[in-house]
């Protein structure tokens, strides 16, 4: 997580808060995982090893008891017992049982009195189990010998052949598992530490680049080596793209400020000069001087209006009020408005419009502003004539404005409605703000219409500006309703 802080130079810088780093977080995570794994592995190994040891011990004692039962049926206990200790079978007891299965002698101290079920042994079944750390097997034996080694007569004695054995130690397997898990965890921590160090260095480099951008330095110091990880590579590309976009925006802003400053300075200098001449009573024609001041003031007013319009478009502050209008009437109104300007410039302004009405759902004020800027641009560069045409198609309406000026280059056509252009003087020497066509491009995007330029428009040059407005077919049973137009 990041936060922004101000620098003395006025820029913004990105700084890390007092929070854990990626390396420390990964270390803690791996150590925690290793501890949990050791606990789970150790406890699991203890339980599994104990079950295996118990099962193996019981199986061994049961096999031994089965073999000894056959031997004890024919031999004396005193004769066989000395060989058992040498063979490692375990502790052996012969417990005489009554006919009901009750032990006739005391059981070994490690076995409680109720641990052996004599009735189960009398019926011919064996019994095994684990008490504390002792494994035991009680196996039924019938012998013709009495406990003192004498013959038992017709009725053989019933004995419980009791074998007991301590459980083997399971410390070895448990220690081995825990040691293996710890070694694996240590290796994982070392490897992850090496990898996270690489990630941290890459992120530090990206943060350094972002801090430079935040402080106003758009010179990209990106490394020639791209990160190997796809996510970091995408982040590196995104930062490079952001820096390039900000650098371009900064250059456009600088050009924009210089152009606007120049456009404001020229009329203000003229107004100031005529004002000083009036104060000094050096004006020979007050009427002409007033007209000049008025003209320059209107130029400043147009520039300010263009700036306001462009700012509102950039802030998405424009609202569209769509209504049904007759495009023929709207174009006639626009031509009547600019006809005096064409007449003063000595230009012929003509229009070719269809006889029938051309209804369209559109915001009339915004469309008038868009077409007015295009028509002003045509009147500015035309040599003698400007032609306005309206062509209605089934799904679209095209308005073309053609002038017979010098035309423009293809590179200029591509940037005409997307970039602020350096103001160039028109045929009569007037210089605009260079924002009119940029406003046209923003309005067209807002209204969902397309505008493009074509130059040369004929063999002698000229420029054709085409506005394509999508339309919806008007229902046959409804007559179009037109909205009143207001002067621009």
GROMACS .gro file of C-alpha atoms in nm:
model
  488
    1UNK     CA    1   0.000   0.000   0.000
    2UNK     CA    2   0.133   0.345  -0.088
    3UNK     CA    3   0.064   0.700   0.007
    4UNK     CA    4   0.147   1.037  -0.151
    5UNK     CA    5   0.354   1.310   0.013
    6UNK     CA    6   0.445   1.657  -0.105
    7UNK     CA    7   0.796   1.757  -0.192
    8UNK     CA    8   0.940   2.108  -0.156
    9UNK     CA    9   0.942   2.141  -0.537
   10UNK     CA   10   0.565   2.112  -0.544
   11UNK     CA   11   0.557   1.762  -0.697
   12UNK     CA   12   0.417   1.448  -0.551
   13UNK     CA   13   0.619   1.144  -0.458
   14UNK     CA   14   0.519   0.791  -0.378
   15UNK     CA   15   0.663   0.662  -0.051
   16UNK     CA   16   0.635   0.334   0.133
   17UNK     CA   17   0.461   0.339   0.467
   18UNK     CA   18   0.602   0.166   0.771
   19UNK     CA   19   0.474  -0.171   0.662
   20UNK     CA   20   0.630  -0.516   0.625
   21UNK     CA   21   0.826  -0.576   0.307
   22UNK     CA   22   0.756  -0.860   0.069
   23UNK     CA   23   1.069  -1.042   0.186
   24UNK     CA   24   0.977  -1.026   0.554
   25UNK     CA   25   0.617  -1.127   0.478
   26UNK     CA   26   0.730  -1.428   0.274
   27UNK     CA   27   0.983  -1.523   0.542
   28UNK     CA   28   0.723  -1.511   0.817
   29UNK     CA   29   0.477  -1.701   0.600
   30UNK     CA   30   0.726  -1.977   0.523
   31UNK     CA   31   0.843  -2.000   0.883
   32UNK     CA   32   0.484  -2.023   1.003
   33UNK     CA   33   0.414  -2.287   0.742
   34UNK     CA   34   0.726  -2.478   0.848
   35UNK     CA   35   0.626  -2.469   1.216
   36UNK     CA   36   0.275  -2.588   1.141
   37UNK     CA   37   0.412  -2.857   0.910
   38UNK     CA   38   0.656  -2.974   1.181
   39UNK     CA   39   0.375  -2.993   1.436
   40UNK     CA   40   0.141  -3.177   1.203
   41UNK     CA   41   0.418  -3.403   1.072
   42UNK     CA   42   0.551  -3.476   1.420
   43UNK     CA   43   0.213  -3.558   1.570
   44UNK     CA   44   0.113  -3.759   1.264
   45UNK     CA   45   0.441  -3.950   1.269
   46UNK     CA   46   0.399  -4.028   1.639
   47UNK     CA   47   0.046  -4.159   1.589
   48UNK     CA   48   0.126  -4.357   1.275
   49UNK     CA   49   0.452  -4.496   1.414
   50UNK     CA   50   0.280  -4.604   1.735
   51UNK     CA   51   0.008  -4.781   1.540
   52UNK     CA   52   0.266  -4.958   1.323
   53UNK     CA   53   0.476  -5.059   1.624
   54UNK     CA   54   0.169  -5.186   1.812
   55UNK     CA   55   0.052  -5.384   1.511
   56UNK     CA   56   0.395  -5.536   1.450
   57UNK     CA   57   0.444  -5.620   1.819
   58UNK     CA   58   0.102  -5.782   1.849
   59UNK     CA   59   0.159  -5.986   1.530
   60UNK     CA   60   0.500  -6.101   1.659
   61UNK     CA   61   0.365  -6.195   2.001
   62UNK     CA   62   0.069  -6.374   1.849
   63UNK     CA   63   0.293  -6.587   1.624
   64UNK     CA   64   0.517  -6.662   1.918
   65UNK     CA   65   0.223  -6.752   2.144
   66UNK     CA   66   0.076  -6.982   1.880
   67UNK     CA   67   0.405  -7.174   1.852
   68UNK     CA   68   0.459  -7.182   2.227
   69UNK     CA   69   0.108  -7.307   2.287
   70UNK     CA   70   0.190  -7.623   2.093
   71UNK     CA   71   0.518  -7.662   2.282
   72UNK     CA   72   0.366  -7.605   2.625
   73UNK     CA   73   0.101  -7.863   2.559
   74UNK     CA   74   0.377  -8.127   2.569
   75UNK     CA   75   0.663  -7.983   2.772
   76UNK     CA   76   0.722  -7.828   3.106
   77UNK     CA   77   0.718  -7.454   3.157
   78UNK     CA   78   1.044  -7.472   3.350
   79UNK     CA   79   1.211  -7.651   3.057
   80UNK     CA   80   1.108  -7.404   2.788
   81UNK     CA   81   1.124  -7.068   2.966
   82UNK     CA   82   1.505  -7.029   2.980
   83UNK     CA   83   1.525  -7.032   2.600
   84UNK     CA   84   1.267  -6.754   2.557
   85UNK     CA   85   1.476  -6.474   2.701
   86UNK     CA   86   1.765  -6.564   2.471
   87UNK     CA   87   1.531  -6.562   2.173
   88UNK     CA   88   1.399  -6.213   2.260
   89UNK     CA   89   1.036  -6.319   2.265
   90UNK     CA   90   0.945  -6.116   2.570
   91UNK     CA   91   0.824  -6.186   2.920
   92UNK     CA   92   0.627  -6.509   2.949
   93UNK     CA   93   0.373  -6.610   3.208
   94UNK     CA   94   0.155  -6.920   3.235
   95UNK     CA   95  -0.158  -6.818   3.418
   96UNK     CA   96  -0.369  -7.118   3.532
   97UNK     CA   97  -0.740  -7.058   3.486
   98UNK     CA   98  -1.039  -7.209   3.657
   99UNK     CA   99  -1.314  -7.373   3.458
  100UNK     CA  100  -1.491  -7.033   3.454
  101UNK     CA  101  -1.181  -6.854   3.331
  102UNK     CA  102  -1.084  -6.689   3.655
  103UNK     CA  103  -0.704  -6.651   3.697
  104UNK     CA  104  -0.579  -6.874   3.982
  105UNK     CA  105  -0.265  -6.664   4.038
  106UNK     CA  106  -0.196  -6.292   4.039
  107UNK     CA  107  -0.136  -6.117   3.706
  108UNK     CA  108   0.185  -5.925   3.641
  109UNK     CA  109   0.187  -5.584   3.809
  110UNK     CA  110   0.176  -5.392   3.477
  111UNK     CA  111  -0.155  -5.559   3.384
  112UNK     CA  112  -0.469  -5.474   3.583
  113UNK     CA  113  -0.684  -5.762   3.705
  114UNK     CA  114  -0.962  -5.688   3.455
  115UNK     CA  115  -0.730  -5.668   3.151
  116UNK     CA  116  -0.768  -6.041   3.068
  117UNK     CA  117  -1.107  -6.188   2.988
  118UNK     CA  118  -1.078  -6.551   3.110
  119UNK     CA  119  -1.413  -6.655   2.966
  120UNK     CA  120  -1.289  -6.561   2.621
  121UNK     CA  121  -0.978  -6.777   2.667
  122UNK     CA  122  -1.175  -7.074   2.803
  123UNK     CA  123  -1.385  -7.066   2.488
  124UNK     CA  124  -1.069  -7.106   2.277
  125UNK     CA  125  -1.012  -6.744   2.163
  126UNK     CA  126  -0.703  -6.534   2.217
  127UNK     CA  127  -0.686  -6.179   2.346
  128UNK     CA  128  -0.442  -5.897   2.274
  129UNK     CA  129  -0.412  -5.531   2.364
  130UNK     CA  130  -0.199  -5.239   2.477
  131UNK     CA  131  -0.187  -5.108   2.833
  132UNK     CA  132   0.027  -4.804   2.890
  133UNK     CA  133   0.352  -4.890   2.709
  134UNK     CA  134   0.308  -5.271   2.720
  135UNK     CA  135   0.176  -5.495   2.443
  136UNK     CA  136   0.030  -5.826   2.560
  137UNK     CA  137  -0.116  -6.139   2.407
  138UNK     CA  138  -0.312  -6.398   2.610
  139UNK     CA  139  -0.337  -6.731   2.431
  140UNK     CA  140  -0.533  -7.035   2.559
  141UNK     CA  141  -0.328  -7.352   2.629
  142UNK     CA  142  -0.444  -7.695   2.749
  143UNK     CA  143  -0.173  -7.903   2.911
  144UNK     CA  144  -0.167  -8.243   3.084
  145UNK     CA  145   0.088  -8.099   3.324
  146UNK     CA  146  -0.010  -7.908   3.631
  147UNK     CA  147   0.154  -7.582   3.723
  148UNK     CA  148   0.410  -7.775   3.935
  149UNK     CA  149   0.500  -8.006   3.645
  150UNK     CA  150   0.305  -8.314   3.754
  151UNK     CA  151   0.044  -8.504   3.550
  152UNK     CA  152  -0.302  -8.347   3.572
  153UNK     CA  153  -0.499  -8.667   3.536
  154UNK     CA  154  -0.794  -8.706   3.308
  155UNK     CA  155  -0.887  -8.339   3.308
  156UNK     CA  156  -0.610  -8.122   3.154
  157UNK     CA  157  -0.543  -7.785   3.306
  158UNK     CA  158  -0.632  -7.465   3.114
  159UNK     CA  159  -0.361  -7.200   3.109
  160UNK     CA  160  -0.344  -6.848   2.970
  161UNK     CA  161  -0.013  -6.818   2.792
  162UNK     CA  162   0.064  -6.451   2.856
  163UNK     CA  163   0.332  -6.277   2.655
  164UNK     CA  164   0.415  -5.911   2.726
  165UNK     CA  165   0.657  -5.682   2.551
  166UNK     CA  166   0.738  -5.311   2.590
  167UNK     CA  167   0.663  -5.096   2.285
  168UNK     CA  168   0.980  -5.014   2.088
  169UNK     CA  169   1.089  -4.651   2.088
  170UNK     CA  170   0.955  -4.435   1.804
  171UNK     CA  171   1.186  -4.141   1.872
  172UNK     CA  172   1.397  -4.218   1.566
  173UNK     CA  173   1.126  -4.187   1.300
  174UNK     CA  174   0.980  -3.879   1.467
  175UNK     CA  175   1.317  -3.705   1.486
  176UNK     CA  176   1.389  -3.798   1.125
  177UNK     CA  177   1.058  -3.653   1.001
  178UNK     CA  178   1.095  -3.334   1.203
  179UNK     CA  179   1.455  -3.289   1.087
  180UNK     CA  180   1.356  -3.347   0.722
  181UNK     CA  181   1.076  -3.091   0.747
  182UNK     CA  182   1.305  -2.836   0.913
  183UNK     CA  183   1.576  -2.882   0.650
  184UNK     CA  184   1.316  -2.848   0.373
  185UNK     CA  185   1.176  -2.534   0.537
  186UNK     CA  186   1.523  -2.380   0.568
  187UNK     CA  187   1.597  -2.452   0.202
  188UNK     CA  188   1.258  -2.306   0.102
  189UNK     CA  189   1.324  -1.991   0.308
  190UNK     CA  190   1.668  -1.945   0.149
  191UNK     CA  191   1.535  -1.995  -0.203
  192UNK     CA  192   1.235  -1.767  -0.146
  193UNK     CA  193   1.460  -1.505   0.012
  194UNK     CA  194   1.676  -1.505  -0.300
  195UNK     CA  195   1.371  -1.480  -0.526
  196UNK     CA  196   1.193  -1.213  -0.320
  197UNK     CA  197   1.516  -1.011  -0.319
  198UNK     CA  198   1.493  -1.004  -0.699
  199UNK     CA  199   1.124  -0.907  -0.681
  200UNK     CA  200   1.199  -0.632  -0.429
  201UNK     CA  201   1.476  -0.487  -0.645
  202UNK     CA  202   1.243  -0.482  -0.946
  203UNK     CA  203   0.965  -0.316  -0.747
  204UNK     CA  204   1.208  -0.061  -0.602
  205UNK     CA  205   1.314   0.029  -0.956
  206UNK     CA  206   0.950   0.069  -1.064
  207UNK     CA  207   0.873   0.279  -0.756
  208UNK     CA  208   1.175   0.498  -0.833
  209UNK     CA  209   1.043   0.556  -1.185
  210UNK     CA  210   0.696   0.637  -1.052
  211UNK     CA  211   0.845   0.881  -0.798
  212UNK     CA  212   1.031   1.062  -1.074
  213UNK     CA  213   0.709   1.096  -1.271
  214UNK     CA  214   0.523   1.217  -0.961
  215UNK     CA  215   0.790   1.485  -0.908
  216UNK     CA  216   0.751   1.608  -1.267
  217UNK     CA  217   1.043   1.434  -1.440
  218UNK     CA  218   0.916   1.264  -1.755
  219UNK     CA  219   1.254   1.147  -1.882
  220UNK     CA  220   1.218   0.770  -1.874
  221UNK     CA  221   1.507   0.589  -1.705
  222UNK     CA  222   1.366   0.242  -1.763
  223UNK     CA  223   1.609  -0.047  -1.770
  224UNK     CA  224   1.680  -0.221  -2.099
  225UNK     CA  225   1.626  -0.556  -1.924
  226UNK     CA  226   1.261  -0.643  -1.885
  227UNK     CA  227   1.147  -0.835  -1.575
  228UNK     CA  228   1.115  -1.207  -1.638
  229UNK     CA  229   0.786  -1.234  -1.448
  230UNK     CA  230   0.489  -1.158  -1.673
  231UNK     CA  231   0.305  -0.954  -1.408
  232UNK     CA  232   0.607  -0.731  -1.341
  233UNK     CA  233   0.673  -0.705  -1.715
  234UNK     CA  234   0.316  -0.582  -1.767
  235UNK     CA  235   0.361  -0.332  -1.483
  236UNK     CA  236   0.687  -0.211  -1.635
  237UNK     CA  237   0.516  -0.166  -1.973
  238UNK     CA  238   0.225   0.017  -1.810
  239UNK     CA  239   0.461   0.260  -1.635
  240UNK     CA  240   0.651   0.319  -1.961
  241UNK     CA  241   0.323   0.385  -2.142
  242UNK     CA  242   0.212   0.621  -1.864
  243UNK     CA  243   0.539   0.814  -1.882
  244UNK     CA  244   0.511   0.844  -2.259
  245UNK     CA  245   0.149   0.965  -2.231
  246UNK     CA  246   0.236   1.218  -1.961
  247UNK     CA  247   0.534   1.343  -2.161
  248UNK     CA  248   0.313   1.391  -2.467
  249UNK     CA  249   0.045   1.559  -2.255
  250UNK     CA  250   0.306   1.788  -2.103
  251UNK     CA  251   0.432   1.886  -2.447
  252UNK     CA  252   0.077   1.950  -2.566
  253UNK     CA  253   0.009   2.156  -2.255
  254UNK     CA  254   0.321   2.365  -2.311
  255UNK     CA  255   0.228   2.422  -2.675
  256UNK     CA  256  -0.127   2.500  -2.571
  257UNK     CA  257  -0.018   2.758  -2.313
  258UNK     CA  258   0.224   2.921  -2.556
  259UNK     CA  259  -0.038   2.939  -2.830
  260UNK     CA  260  -0.304   3.082  -2.599
  261UNK     CA  261  -0.057   3.333  -2.455
  262UNK     CA  262   0.031   3.447  -2.805
  263UNK     CA  263  -0.335   3.469  -2.908
  264UNK     CA  264  -0.416   3.681  -2.604
  265UNK     CA  265  -0.111   3.901  -2.625
  266UNK     CA  266  -0.169   4.015  -2.983
  267UNK     CA  267  -0.521   4.163  -2.939
  268UNK     CA  268  -0.438   4.296  -2.594
  269UNK     CA  269  -0.133   4.474  -2.733
  270UNK     CA  270  -0.349   4.625  -3.007
  271UNK     CA  271  -0.617   4.736  -2.759
  272UNK     CA  272  -0.356   4.884  -2.527
  273UNK     CA  273  -0.186   5.071  -2.813
  274UNK     CA  274  -0.512   5.228  -2.934
  275UNK     CA  275  -0.612   5.312  -2.577
  276UNK     CA  276  -0.281   5.494  -2.522
  277UNK     CA  277  -0.329   5.674  -2.855
  278UNK     CA  278  -0.674   5.792  -2.742
  279UNK     CA  279  -0.528   5.912  -2.412
  280UNK     CA  280  -0.254   6.099  -2.598
  281UNK     CA  281  -0.517   6.245  -2.839
  282UNK     CA  282  -0.319   6.101  -3.129
  283UNK     CA  283  -0.619   5.930  -3.293
  284UNK     CA  284  -0.728   6.078  -3.624
  285UNK     CA  285  -1.036   5.860  -3.670
  286UNK     CA  286  -1.208   5.769  -3.340
  287UNK     CA  287  -1.468   5.559  -3.521
  288UNK     CA  288  -1.209   5.336  -3.690
  289UNK     CA  289  -1.015   5.311  -3.365
  290UNK     CA  290  -1.329   5.201  -3.179
  291UNK     CA  291  -1.405   4.943  -3.448
  292UNK     CA  292  -1.052   4.804  -3.416
  293UNK     CA  293  -1.080   4.783  -3.037
  294UNK     CA  294  -1.418   4.616  -3.071
  295UNK     CA  295  -1.281   4.365  -3.322
  296UNK     CA  296  -0.989   4.275  -3.099
  297UNK     CA  297  -1.218   4.248  -2.796
  298UNK     CA  298  -1.445   4.010  -2.985
  299UNK     CA  299  -1.140   3.808  -3.080
  300UNK     CA  300  -1.050   3.777  -2.710
  301UNK     CA  301  -1.411   3.691  -2.634
  302UNK     CA  302  -1.411   3.413  -2.894
  303UNK     CA  303  -1.087   3.277  -2.757
  304UNK     CA  304  -1.221   3.274  -2.401
  305UNK     CA  305  -1.544   3.106  -2.517
  306UNK     CA  306  -1.340   2.841  -2.698
  307UNK     CA  307  -1.132   2.782  -2.386
  308UNK     CA  308  -1.444   2.747  -2.172
  309UNK     CA  309  -1.605   2.512  -2.422
  310UNK     CA  310  -1.292   2.298  -2.446
  311UNK     CA  311  -1.255   2.284  -2.067
  312UNK     CA  312  -1.617   2.177  -2.027
  313UNK     CA  313  -1.575   1.909  -2.293
  314UNK     CA  314  -1.263   1.776  -2.122
  315UNK     CA  315  -1.447   1.767  -1.791
  316UNK     CA  316  -1.747   1.591  -1.953
  317UNK     CA  317  -1.959   1.882  -1.837
  318UNK     CA  318  -2.161   1.905  -2.157
  319UNK     CA  319  -2.515   1.776  -2.149
  320UNK     CA  320  -2.706   1.682  -2.462
  321UNK     CA  321  -3.071   1.769  -2.505
  322UNK     CA  322  -3.187   1.566  -2.800
  323UNK     CA  323  -3.499   1.674  -2.987
  324UNK     CA  324  -3.650   1.642  -3.333
  325UNK     CA  325  -3.526   1.921  -3.566
  326UNK     CA  326  -3.539   1.986  -3.938
  327UNK     CA  327  -3.179   1.983  -4.056
  328UNK     CA  328  -3.271   2.194  -4.362
  329UNK     CA  329  -3.400   2.471  -4.139
  330UNK     CA  330  -3.097   2.447  -3.911
  331UNK     CA  331  -2.855   2.483  -4.203
  332UNK     CA  332  -3.053   2.774  -4.350
  333UNK     CA  333  -3.037   2.947  -4.013
  334UNK     CA  334  -2.659   2.888  -3.991
  335UNK     CA  335  -2.600   3.020  -4.344
  336UNK     CA  336  -2.805   3.331  -4.279
  337UNK     CA  337  -2.599   3.394  -3.964
  338UNK     CA  338  -2.258   3.376  -4.131
  339UNK     CA  339  -2.362   3.530  -4.466
  340UNK     CA  340  -2.259   3.883  -4.360
  341UNK     CA  341  -1.913   3.754  -4.269
  342UNK     CA  342  -1.876   3.590  -4.613
  343UNK     CA  343  -1.995   3.908  -4.779
  344UNK     CA  344  -1.739   4.123  -4.594
  345UNK     CA  345  -1.464   3.883  -4.705
  346UNK     CA  346  -1.586   3.889  -5.064
  347UNK     CA  347  -1.675   3.519  -5.065
  348UNK     CA  348  -1.969   3.341  -5.226
  349UNK     CA  349  -2.156   3.125  -4.975
  350UNK     CA  350  -2.400   2.883  -5.137
  351UNK     CA  351  -2.597   2.579  -5.022
  352UNK     CA  352  -2.744   2.274  -5.191
  353UNK     CA  353  -3.028   2.142  -4.978
  354UNK     CA  354  -3.309   1.895  -5.058
  355UNK     CA  355  -3.661   2.029  -5.107
  356UNK     CA  356  -3.820   1.799  -4.850
  357UNK     CA  357  -3.760   1.835  -4.478
  358UNK     CA  358  -3.484   1.629  -4.319
  359UNK     CA  359  -3.590   1.540  -3.964
  360UNK     CA  360  -3.326   1.431  -3.717
  361UNK     CA  361  -3.307   1.367  -3.342
  362UNK     CA  362  -3.014   1.576  -3.225
  363UNK     CA  363  -2.914   1.852  -2.985
  364UNK     CA  364  -2.958   2.161  -3.210
  365UNK     CA  365  -2.734   2.393  -3.005
  366UNK     CA  366  -2.441   2.152  -3.003
  367UNK     CA  367  -2.484   2.071  -3.372
  368UNK     CA  368  -2.498   2.443  -3.458
  369UNK     CA  369  -2.176   2.495  -3.263
  370UNK     CA  370  -2.005   2.206  -3.445
  371UNK     CA  371  -2.118   2.311  -3.795
  372UNK     CA  372  -2.051   2.678  -3.718
  373UNK     CA  373  -1.687   2.604  -3.629
  374UNK     CA  374  -1.644   2.407  -3.952
  375UNK     CA  375  -1.804   2.683  -4.157
  376UNK     CA  376  -1.589   2.952  -3.990
  377UNK     CA  377  -1.278   2.749  -4.076
  378UNK     CA  378  -1.388   2.718  -4.440
  379UNK     CA  379  -1.459   3.094  -4.468
  380UNK     CA  380  -1.118   3.166  -4.317
  381UNK     CA  381  -0.916   2.979  -4.584
  382UNK     CA  382  -1.144   2.996  -4.893
  383UNK     CA  383  -1.028   3.193  -5.194
  384UNK     CA  384  -1.367   3.277  -5.343
  385UNK     CA  385  -1.637   3.023  -5.261
  386UNK     CA  386  -1.775   2.800  -4.986
  387UNK     CA  387  -2.037   2.535  -5.064
  388UNK     CA  388  -2.263   2.365  -4.808
  389UNK     CA  389  -2.439   2.043  -4.914
  390UNK     CA  390  -2.687   1.812  -4.742
  391UNK     CA  391  -2.726   1.451  -4.859
  392UNK     CA  392  -2.986   1.232  -4.686
  393UNK     CA  393  -2.941   0.854  -4.693
  394UNK     CA  394  -3.146   0.577  -4.539
  395UNK     CA  395  -2.943   0.538  -4.221
  396UNK     CA  396  -2.733   0.856  -4.214
  397UNK     CA  397  -2.725   1.219  -4.318
  398UNK     CA  398  -2.410   1.380  -4.452
  399UNK     CA  399  -2.334   1.752  -4.436
  400UNK     CA  400  -2.034   1.860  -4.643
  401UNK     CA  401  -1.864   2.199  -4.632
  402UNK     CA  402  -1.625   2.257  -4.922
  403UNK     CA  403  -1.392   2.552  -4.975
  404UNK     CA  404  -1.162   2.636  -5.266
  405UNK     CA  405  -0.864   2.725  -5.051
  406UNK     CA  406  -0.507   2.599  -5.073
  407UNK     CA  407  -0.589   2.269  -4.898
  408UNK     CA  408  -0.385   2.086  -4.633
  409UNK     CA  409  -0.137   1.802  -4.602
  410UNK     CA  410  -0.238   1.445  -4.517
  411UNK     CA  411  -0.052   1.461  -4.185
  412UNK     CA  412  -0.254   1.769  -4.091
  413UNK     CA  413  -0.578   1.595  -4.189
  414UNK     CA  414  -0.506   1.312  -3.946
  415UNK     CA  415  -0.461   1.553  -3.652
  416UNK     CA  416  -0.722   1.807  -3.751
  417UNK     CA  417  -0.986   1.710  -3.491
  418UNK     CA  418  -0.768   1.542  -3.226
  419UNK     CA  419  -0.483   1.785  -3.157
  420UNK     CA  420  -0.449   2.155  -3.100
  421UNK     CA  421  -0.297   2.301  -3.413
  422UNK     CA  422  -0.070   2.600  -3.433
  423UNK     CA  423  -0.285   2.896  -3.541
  424UNK     CA  424  -0.215   2.999  -3.898
  425UNK     CA  425  -0.337   3.320  -4.060
  426UNK     CA  426  -0.630   3.295  -4.300
  427UNK     CA  427  -0.658   3.440  -4.646
  428UNK     CA  428  -0.736   3.783  -4.501
  429UNK     CA  429  -0.462   3.762  -4.235
  430UNK     CA  430  -0.688   3.682  -3.941
  431UNK     CA  431  -0.553   3.435  -3.686
  432UNK     CA  432  -0.782   3.219  -3.475
  433UNK     CA  433  -0.721   3.036  -3.150
  434UNK     CA  434  -0.649   2.700  -3.310
  435UNK     CA  435  -0.911   2.542  -3.083
  436UNK     CA  436  -1.219   2.547  -3.304
  437UNK     CA  437  -1.157   2.218  -3.483
  438UNK     CA  438  -1.040   2.050  -3.161
  439UNK     CA  439  -1.376   2.146  -3.012
  440UNK     CA  440  -1.543   1.996  -3.320
  441UNK     CA  441  -1.366   1.665  -3.255
  442UNK     CA  442  -1.472   1.660  -2.889
  443UNK     CA  443  -1.833   1.750  -2.974
  444UNK     CA  444  -1.847   1.483  -3.243
  445UNK     CA  445  -1.726   1.218  -2.997
  446UNK     CA  446  -1.981   1.337  -2.742
  447UNK     CA  447  -2.270   1.332  -2.990
  448UNK     CA  448  -2.176   1.002  -3.154
  449UNK     CA  449  -2.118   1.143  -3.502
  450UNK     CA  450  -1.813   1.124  -3.730
  451UNK     CA  451  -1.620   1.411  -3.887
  452UNK     CA  452  -1.339   1.379  -4.139
  453UNK     CA  453  -1.147   1.601  -4.377
  454UNK     CA  454  -1.056   1.540  -4.740
  455UNK     CA  455  -0.795   1.746  -4.924
  456UNK     CA  456  -0.758   1.827  -5.203
  457UNK     CA  457  -1.129   1.838  -5.272
  458UNK     CA  458  -1.079   1.898  -5.646
  459UNK     CA  459  -0.811   1.929  -5.908
  460UNK     CA  460  -0.745   2.290  -5.805
  461UNK     CA  461  -0.714   2.216  -5.431
  462UNK     CA  462  -0.956   2.302  -5.156
  463UNK     CA  463  -1.079   2.107  -4.852
  464UNK     CA  464  -1.399   1.911  -4.797
  465UNK     CA  465  -1.519   1.864  -4.437
  466UNK     CA  466  -1.785   1.591  -4.398
  467UNK     CA  467  -2.013   1.541  -4.099
  468UNK     CA  468  -2.195   1.208  -4.090
  469UNK     CA  469  -2.496   1.198  -3.859
  470UNK     CA  470  -2.672   0.865  -3.791
  471UNK     CA  471  -3.049   0.875  -3.823
  472UNK     CA  472  -3.346   0.659  -3.735
  473UNK     CA  473  -3.630   0.613  -3.985
  474UNK     CA  474  -3.931   0.831  -3.906
  475UNK     CA  475  -4.259   0.634  -3.861
  476UNK     CA  476  -4.490   0.684  -4.161
  477UNK     CA  477  -4.791   0.780  -3.947
  478UNK     CA  478  -4.617   1.055  -3.752
  479UNK     CA  479  -4.513   1.393  -3.887
  480UNK     CA  480  -4.181   1.533  -3.766
  481UNK     CA  481  -4.190   1.803  -3.502
  482UNK     CA  482  -3.924   2.068  -3.536
  483UNK     CA  483  -3.776   2.271  -3.255
  484UNK     CA  484  -3.728   2.648  -3.284
  485UNK     CA  485  -3.373   2.761  -3.348
  486UNK     CA  486  -3.191   3.024  -3.149
  487UNK     CA  487  -2.914   3.246  -3.283
  488UNK     CA  488  -2.560   3.130  -3.207
   0.00000   0.00000   0.00000
